Coordinates of C-alpha atoms and ligand atoms in Angstrom, one line a residue:
M315 CA 293.0 144.9 202.8
K316 CA 290.7 146.0 200.1
I317 CA 291.7 144.2 196.9
G318 CA 290.7 144.6 193.3
I319 CA 291.2 141.5 191.1
T320 CA 291.0 141.6 187.3
C321 CA 291.0 138.4 185.3
Y322 CA 289.5 136.6 182.3
P323 CA 286.2 135.2 183.5
T324 CA 286.4 132.1 181.2
Y325 CA 287.4 128.6 182.0
G326 CA 291.2 129.1 181.6
G327 CA 293.7 128.5 184.4
S328 CA 294.5 132.2 185.0
G329 CA 290.8 132.9 185.7
V330 CA 290.6 129.9 188.0
V331 CA 293.7 130.9 190.0
A332 CA 292.4 134.5 190.3
T333 CA 288.9 133.5 191.4
E334 CA 290.1 130.8 193.9
L335 CA 292.6 133.4 195.3
G336 CA 289.9 136.0 195.7
K337 CA 287.5 133.5 197.4
T338 CA 290.2 132.5 199.9
L339 CA 291.3 136.1 200.5
A340 CA 287.6 137.0 201.3
M341 CA 287.4 134.1 203.7
N342 CA 290.5 135.4 205.4
G343 CA 288.7 138.7 206.0
H344 CA 289.8 140.8 203.1
E345 CA 287.3 142.8 200.9
V346 CA 287.6 141.5 197.4
H347 CA 286.3 143.3 194.2
F348 CA 286.4 141.4 191.0
I349 CA 286.5 143.6 187.9
S350 CA 285.9 141.7 184.7
Y351 CA 283.7 141.6 181.6
A352 CA 281.6 138.7 182.9
L353 CA 281.1 136.9 186.2
P354 CA 284.2 134.6 186.7
S355 CA 283.1 131.0 186.0
R356 CA 284.3 129.7 189.5
L357 CA 282.4 132.5 191.3
T358 CA 279.3 130.3 191.6
S359 CA 278.1 130.7 195.1
F360 CA 277.7 133.7 197.4
V361 CA 280.7 134.6 199.5
G362 CA 280.5 137.6 201.9
N363 CA 283.2 140.2 201.3
I364 CA 283.2 139.6 197.5
F365 CA 281.9 142.1 195.1
Y366 CA 281.7 141.9 191.3
H367 CA 281.9 144.9 189.0
E368 CA 281.2 144.3 185.3
V369 CA 283.2 146.2 182.7
E370 CA 280.6 148.0 180.6
M371 CA 281.3 147.9 176.9
Y372 CA 280.1 150.9 174.9
K373 CA 279.2 150.2 171.3
Y374 CA 279.5 152.9 168.6
P375 CA 279.5 152.3 164.9
V376 CA 282.9 154.0 164.4
F377 CA 284.5 151.4 166.6
D378 CA 285.2 148.4 164.5
Y379 CA 286.9 146.7 167.5
P380 CA 285.7 146.8 171.2
L381 CA 287.7 149.2 173.3
Y382 CA 287.9 146.7 176.2
S383 CA 291.2 147.9 177.8
I384 CA 289.9 151.5 178.0
A385 CA 286.6 150.5 179.5
L386 CA 288.5 148.3 182.0
T387 CA 290.7 151.2 183.0
S388 CA 287.7 153.4 183.7
K389 CA 286.0 150.7 185.7
M390 CA 289.1 150.2 187.7
V391 CA 289.3 154.0 188.5
E392 CA 285.7 154.0 189.5
V393 CA 286.0 150.9 191.8
V394 CA 289.2 152.1 193.4
K395 CA 287.8 155.5 194.1
F396 CA 284.4 154.5 195.5
H397 CA 285.5 151.4 197.4
D398 CA 288.8 152.8 198.5
L399 CA 290.9 149.9 197.3
D400 CA 294.5 149.4 198.4
L401 CA 295.6 147.5 195.4
I402 CA 294.7 146.0 192.0
H403 CA 295.9 142.5 191.2
A404 CA 295.9 142.0 187.4
H405 CA 296.0 138.3 186.3
Y406 CA 297.3 137.7 182.8
A407 CA 299.2 140.7 181.7
I408 CA 297.4 141.5 178.4
P409 CA 295.8 143.9 178.6
H410 CA 295.1 143.9 182.3
A411 CA 298.5 145.2 183.4
S412 CA 298.4 148.1 181.1
S413 CA 294.8 149.0 182.0
A414 CA 295.8 148.9 185.7
Y415 CA 298.9 151.0 185.0
M416 CA 296.7 153.6 183.3
A417 CA 294.1 153.5 186.2
R418 CA 296.9 154.1 188.7
E419 CA 298.2 157.1 186.8
I420 CA 294.7 158.6 186.4
L421 CA 294.1 158.2 190.2
K422 CA 297.5 159.7 191.0
S423 CA 296.8 162.8 188.9
E424 CA 293.4 163.2 190.5
R425 CA 294.3 163.0 194.2
K426 CA 297.6 164.5 194.5
N427 CA 298.3 163.9 198.3
S428 CA 296.2 160.8 199.0
K429 CA 297.5 157.3 199.1
N430 CA 298.6 155.7 195.9
I431 CA 297.0 152.5 194.7
K432 CA 299.5 149.7 194.1
I433 CA 299.4 147.4 191.0
I434 CA 300.4 143.8 191.2
T435 CA 300.6 141.8 188.0
T436 CA 300.7 138.0 187.9
L437 CA 302.1 136.4 184.7
H438 CA 300.4 133.2 183.8
G439 CA 301.7 131.7 180.6
T440 CA 300.9 132.6 177.0
D441 CA 300.8 136.3 178.0
I442 CA 304.6 135.9 178.2
T443 CA 305.5 133.0 176.0
L444 CA 303.2 133.6 173.0
V445 CA 300.9 136.5 172.7
G446 CA 303.0 139.1 174.5
L447 CA 305.9 138.5 172.0
E448 CA 303.8 139.7 169.1
P449 CA 305.3 143.0 167.9
S450 CA 301.9 144.7 168.4
F451 CA 302.0 143.9 172.1
L452 CA 305.7 143.6 173.1
P453 CA 306.6 147.2 174.0
T454 CA 303.4 147.8 176.0
M455 CA 303.9 144.5 177.8
R456 CA 307.5 145.3 178.7
F457 CA 306.5 148.7 179.9
S458 CA 303.5 147.6 182.0
I459 CA 305.4 144.8 183.7
E460 CA 308.2 147.2 184.6
Q461 CA 305.7 149.7 185.9
S462 CA 303.8 147.3 188.1
D463 CA 304.6 147.8 191.8
G464 CA 304.9 144.0 192.2
V465 CA 305.2 141.2 189.7
T466 CA 304.7 137.5 190.2
A467 CA 305.1 134.5 187.9
V468 CA 303.5 131.0 188.4
S469 CA 306.8 129.1 187.9
K470 CA 310.6 129.6 187.9
Y471 CA 310.5 128.8 184.2
L472 CA 308.0 131.7 183.5
K473 CA 310.1 134.1 185.6
D474 CA 313.2 133.3 183.6
K475 CA 311.3 133.5 180.3
T476 CA 310.0 136.9 181.2
I477 CA 313.5 138.2 182.1
S478 CA 315.1 136.8 178.9
N479 CA 312.2 137.6 176.5
Y480 CA 311.5 141.1 177.6
Q481 CA 314.9 142.1 179.2
I482 CA 312.9 143.0 182.4
E483 CA 315.0 144.3 185.3
K484 CA 312.2 144.3 187.8
D485 CA 312.1 141.7 190.6
I486 CA 309.7 138.9 189.9
E487 CA 308.5 136.6 192.7
V488 CA 307.6 133.1 191.9
I489 CA 304.3 132.1 193.4
Y490 CA 303.1 128.8 192.2
N491 CA 299.6 127.8 191.4
F492 CA 297.7 126.2 194.3
I493 CA 295.1 123.7 195.1
D494 CA 292.4 123.2 197.7
T495 CA 293.6 119.7 198.8
E496 CA 290.5 119.3 201.0
K497 CA 288.2 119.7 198.0
Y498 CA 290.4 118.0 195.5
K499 CA 290.8 114.6 197.0
R500 CA 289.9 111.1 195.8
I501 CA 286.3 110.2 196.7
N502 CA 284.1 107.2 196.2
V503 CA 280.5 108.4 195.9
P504 CA 277.7 106.8 193.9
E505 CA 278.2 109.3 191.1
C506 CA 281.7 107.8 190.6
S507 CA 280.4 104.3 190.2
L508 CA 277.8 105.5 187.8
L509 CA 280.4 107.4 185.7
R510 CA 282.8 104.4 185.7
R511 CA 280.0 102.2 184.4
N512 CA 279.4 104.7 181.6
I513 CA 283.0 105.1 180.7
S514 CA 284.5 101.7 180.7
K515 CA 284.2 98.0 181.2
K516 CA 284.8 96.7 184.7
G517 CA 288.6 96.4 185.4
D518 CA 289.6 98.6 182.5
K519 CA 292.1 101.4 183.2
I520 CA 290.9 105.0 182.7
L521 CA 293.1 107.7 181.3
V522 CA 292.0 111.4 181.4
H523 CA 292.9 114.7 179.9
T524 CA 291.3 118.1 180.7
S525 CA 291.9 121.3 178.7
N526 CA 290.5 124.0 176.5
F527 CA 291.4 122.0 173.4
R528 CA 293.7 124.7 172.0
P529 CA 296.5 123.6 169.6
V530 CA 299.1 124.3 172.4
K531 CA 297.6 121.4 174.4
R532 CA 298.3 118.8 171.7
V533 CA 295.1 116.8 172.4
D534 CA 295.9 114.8 169.2
D535 CA 299.0 113.5 171.0
V536 CA 296.7 112.5 174.0
I537 CA 294.7 110.4 171.5
K538 CA 297.8 108.9 169.9
I539 CA 299.3 108.0 173.2
F540 CA 296.0 106.4 174.3
A541 CA 295.8 104.4 171.0
K542 CA 299.2 102.9 171.8
V543 CA 298.3 102.2 175.4
R544 CA 295.1 100.5 174.4
E545 CA 297.0 98.0 172.3
K546 CA 298.6 96.6 175.5
V547 CA 296.3 97.6 178.3
P548 CA 292.5 97.3 178.2
S549 CA 291.5 101.0 178.8
S550 CA 289.3 104.0 178.1
L551 CA 290.0 107.7 177.7
M552 CA 288.0 110.6 179.1
L553 CA 288.4 113.9 177.4
I554 CA 287.1 116.9 179.4
G555 CA 286.7 120.4 178.1
D556 CA 286.0 121.9 174.7
G557 CA 287.7 124.2 172.2
P558 CA 288.9 124.7 168.6
E559 CA 290.6 121.3 168.3
R560 CA 287.7 119.1 169.4
S561 CA 286.2 118.2 166.0
A562 CA 289.7 117.3 164.6
C563 CA 290.2 115.1 167.7
E564 CA 286.9 113.3 167.2
R565 CA 287.9 112.7 163.6
L566 CA 291.3 111.3 164.7
C567 CA 289.6 108.8 167.0
R568 CA 287.4 107.6 164.1
E569 CA 290.5 107.3 161.8
L570 CA 292.3 105.3 164.5
G571 CA 289.3 103.1 165.1
I572 CA 289.2 103.9 168.8
S573 CA 286.0 106.1 169.1
E574 CA 284.3 103.4 171.1
Y575 CA 286.9 103.8 173.9
V576 CA 287.2 107.6 173.9
K577 CA 284.5 109.7 175.7
F578 CA 284.3 113.4 174.9
L579 CA 282.6 114.8 178.0
G580 CA 282.8 118.5 177.1
K581 CA 283.0 121.1 179.8
Q582 CA 282.3 119.7 183.3
E583 CA 281.9 121.1 186.7
S584 CA 282.3 117.9 188.8
L585 CA 286.0 117.5 188.2
V586 CA 286.6 115.7 191.5
E587 CA 284.2 112.9 190.7
I588 CA 285.7 112.5 187.3
L589 CA 289.3 112.6 188.5
S590 CA 288.5 110.1 191.2
I591 CA 287.8 107.3 188.8
A592 CA 290.9 108.1 186.7
D593 CA 294.2 106.1 186.7
L594 CA 296.4 108.4 184.7
F595 CA 296.4 112.0 183.6
L596 CA 297.9 112.9 180.2
M597 CA 299.4 116.4 179.5
P598 CA 301.6 116.4 176.4
S599 CA 301.4 120.2 176.0
Q600 CA 303.5 122.3 173.6
S601 CA 303.9 125.0 176.2
E602 CA 302.7 125.0 179.8
S603 CA 303.9 127.5 182.4
F604 CA 302.7 125.5 185.3
G605 CA 299.9 123.0 184.5
L606 CA 297.1 123.7 187.0
S607 CA 294.9 120.8 185.6
A608 CA 297.8 118.3 186.2
L609 CA 297.9 119.6 189.8
E610 CA 294.1 119.0 190.2
A611 CA 294.7 115.4 189.0
M612 CA 297.6 114.8 191.3
S613 CA 295.6 116.1 194.3
C614 CA 293.1 113.3 193.5
E615 CA 296.0 110.8 193.5
V616 CA 296.3 110.5 189.7
P617 CA 299.9 110.3 188.4
V618 CA 300.8 112.4 185.4
I619 CA 302.5 111.6 182.1
S620 CA 303.5 115.0 180.6
S621 CA 305.8 116.7 178.3
S622 CA 309.0 118.3 179.7
V623 CA 308.1 121.8 178.6
G624 CA 307.9 125.0 180.7
G625 CA 307.1 124.7 184.4
L626 CA 305.9 121.1 184.1
P627 CA 309.1 119.6 185.6
E628 CA 308.7 121.9 188.6
L629 CA 305.3 120.2 189.3
N630 CA 305.5 116.6 187.9
L631 CA 308.6 114.9 189.3
H632 CA 310.0 112.4 186.7
G633 CA 310.0 108.9 188.2
E634 CA 308.1 109.9 191.3
T635 CA 304.7 111.5 190.6
G636 CA 304.7 110.5 186.9
Y637 CA 307.0 110.7 183.9
I638 CA 308.0 113.5 181.5
A639 CA 309.2 113.2 177.9
E640 CA 310.1 115.5 175.0
I641 CA 307.2 117.3 173.2
G642 CA 305.7 115.0 170.6
D643 CA 307.4 111.9 171.8
V644 CA 304.2 109.9 171.8
D645 CA 306.0 106.5 171.8
R646 CA 307.9 107.3 175.0
M647 CA 304.8 108.7 176.8
A648 CA 302.8 105.6 175.8
K649 CA 305.7 103.4 177.1
Y650 CA 305.7 105.2 180.4
A651 CA 301.9 104.9 180.7
I652 CA 302.0 101.2 180.0
D653 CA 304.8 100.7 182.4
L654 CA 302.9 102.4 185.2
L655 CA 299.5 100.8 184.5
T656 CA 301.0 97.3 184.5
N657 CA 303.2 97.6 187.6
E658 CA 300.9 97.6 190.6
N659 CA 303.5 98.4 193.3
K660 CA 305.1 101.1 191.4
Y661 CA 301.7 102.6 190.5
K662 CA 300.6 102.7 194.2
L663 CA 303.8 104.5 195.1
F664 CA 303.4 107.1 192.3
R665 CA 299.8 107.6 193.3
K666 CA 300.9 108.4 196.9
N667 CA 303.7 110.6 195.7
A668 CA 301.3 112.5 193.4
R669 CA 299.1 113.4 196.3
E670 CA 302.0 114.4 198.6
R671 CA 303.4 116.6 195.8
A672 CA 300.0 118.3 195.5
E673 CA 300.0 119.0 199.2
Y674 CA 303.1 121.1 198.7
F675 CA 301.0 123.5 196.6
N676 CA 298.3 123.7 199.3
E677 CA 296.0 126.6 198.9
E678 CA 296.2 128.0 202.4
K679 CA 300.0 128.1 202.3
I680 CA 300.2 129.7 198.9
V681 CA 297.5 132.3 199.5
R682 CA 299.5 133.3 202.6
V683 CA 302.5 133.9 200.3
Y684 CA 300.2 136.2 198.2
E685 CA 299.1 138.1 201.3
N686 CA 302.7 138.6 202.4
F687 CA 303.5 139.8 198.9
Y688 CA 300.6 142.3 199.0
E689 CA 301.8 143.6 202.3
K690 CA 305.4 143.9 201.1
T691 CA 304.2 145.8 198.0
L692 CA 302.0 148.1 199.9
A693 CA 304.9 148.9 202.2
G694 CA 306.9 149.8 199.1
K695 CA 309.5 147.1 199.8
Ligands
GMT830 O1 298.6 131.2 179.3 C1 297.5 130.7 178.9 O2 297.4 129.9 178.0 C2 296.3 131.0 179.7 C3 296.3 130.5 181.0 C4 294.8 130.3 181.2 O3 294.1 131.2 181.5 O4 294.5 129.1 180.9 O5 297.0 129.3 181.3 C5 298.2 129.5 182.0 O6 297.9 129.8 183.3 C6 297.6 128.7 184.2 C7 297.4 129.3 185.6 O7 298.5 130.0 186.1 C8 298.8 127.7 184.2 O8 298.6 126.6 185.1 C9 298.9 127.2 182.7 O9 300.0 126.3 182.7 C10 299.1 128.3 181.8 N1 299.0 127.8 180.4 C11 300.1 127.8 179.5 O10 301.2 128.2 179.8 C12 299.8 127.3 178.2

């Protein structure tokens, strides 16, 4: 198949899923064309069969705001026409699904009797639960989801939310986030020992959180949970990523007098090394349609303490791969963390369970589900 993929190129989960999907599809022999405003951050090395097309933004003094969705539509039309694509897979509905819809209609009007391009939209999270609900987006969102030839959501929760929030009648297939379990596995290389020495004292437990530090991630709760854990268990906290809440979080650590034990590592590429020295992953999010970063941790045998929101209970099995608690219940999350970190046998079992659960979301298996979905959509089923 010849597949166009549009996604946000930044560090967010939707871009990661789209890029890893494209890379695996290319390895499976498909021709993949990324159409985005910058090179996707995970597209770091050369892979044959992968092409990248940058959306060119035209600046004109009259335009106070960049006309990204129109420029994207035109780029989609160009790439489909000159590379004879079979389908466009839009990741994160706003504005990718509506640009793809418009591109399909332009192409339809231009080549009356030739094959029609198919549009597949994957809903990732805040495109449905937050941003898409804004009155300035809602009607366009509902229309472009309904008009897609195929729609997928990354959890059952997100599928249900889409149907109830937008009164969508279209079939939505749940295709979970996935993980390369061969790459994301616990390792013990010299870099790990070096990192461990930098992070904590010998024998101390290490807690970790990775995110883009947006309010929805509740990184302040991560810090409050850690402060309570630290009262009972000698431990350190690694915070990976960056974003708008970071300064406030650094302040909170100073106020709580725990700065010495909290390492802000910023954006990092070597996640496997980092996760391999961690004992527990914290994800107390306000909203989370799936929780890809928790899956990355679980694949490296790190149990998860998370909130019970969104799709998290579909990933993190309470009492097996970690624990879940109500949003904001910092006391309970800390209690669960202390319980796990001080009970060696239970911890070992959770660690094993976390890895086994991650294997359920194995990349090969789930990319095959996407391929079948593409074929079904192309056949008009
Ligand atoms: O919806 C978002 O906040 C953006 C998106 C991203 O690009 O980071 O994250 C979502 O998509 C991921 C990949 O499908 C999911 O694993 C995340 O749970 C989801 N984030 C939220 O729902 C907050």
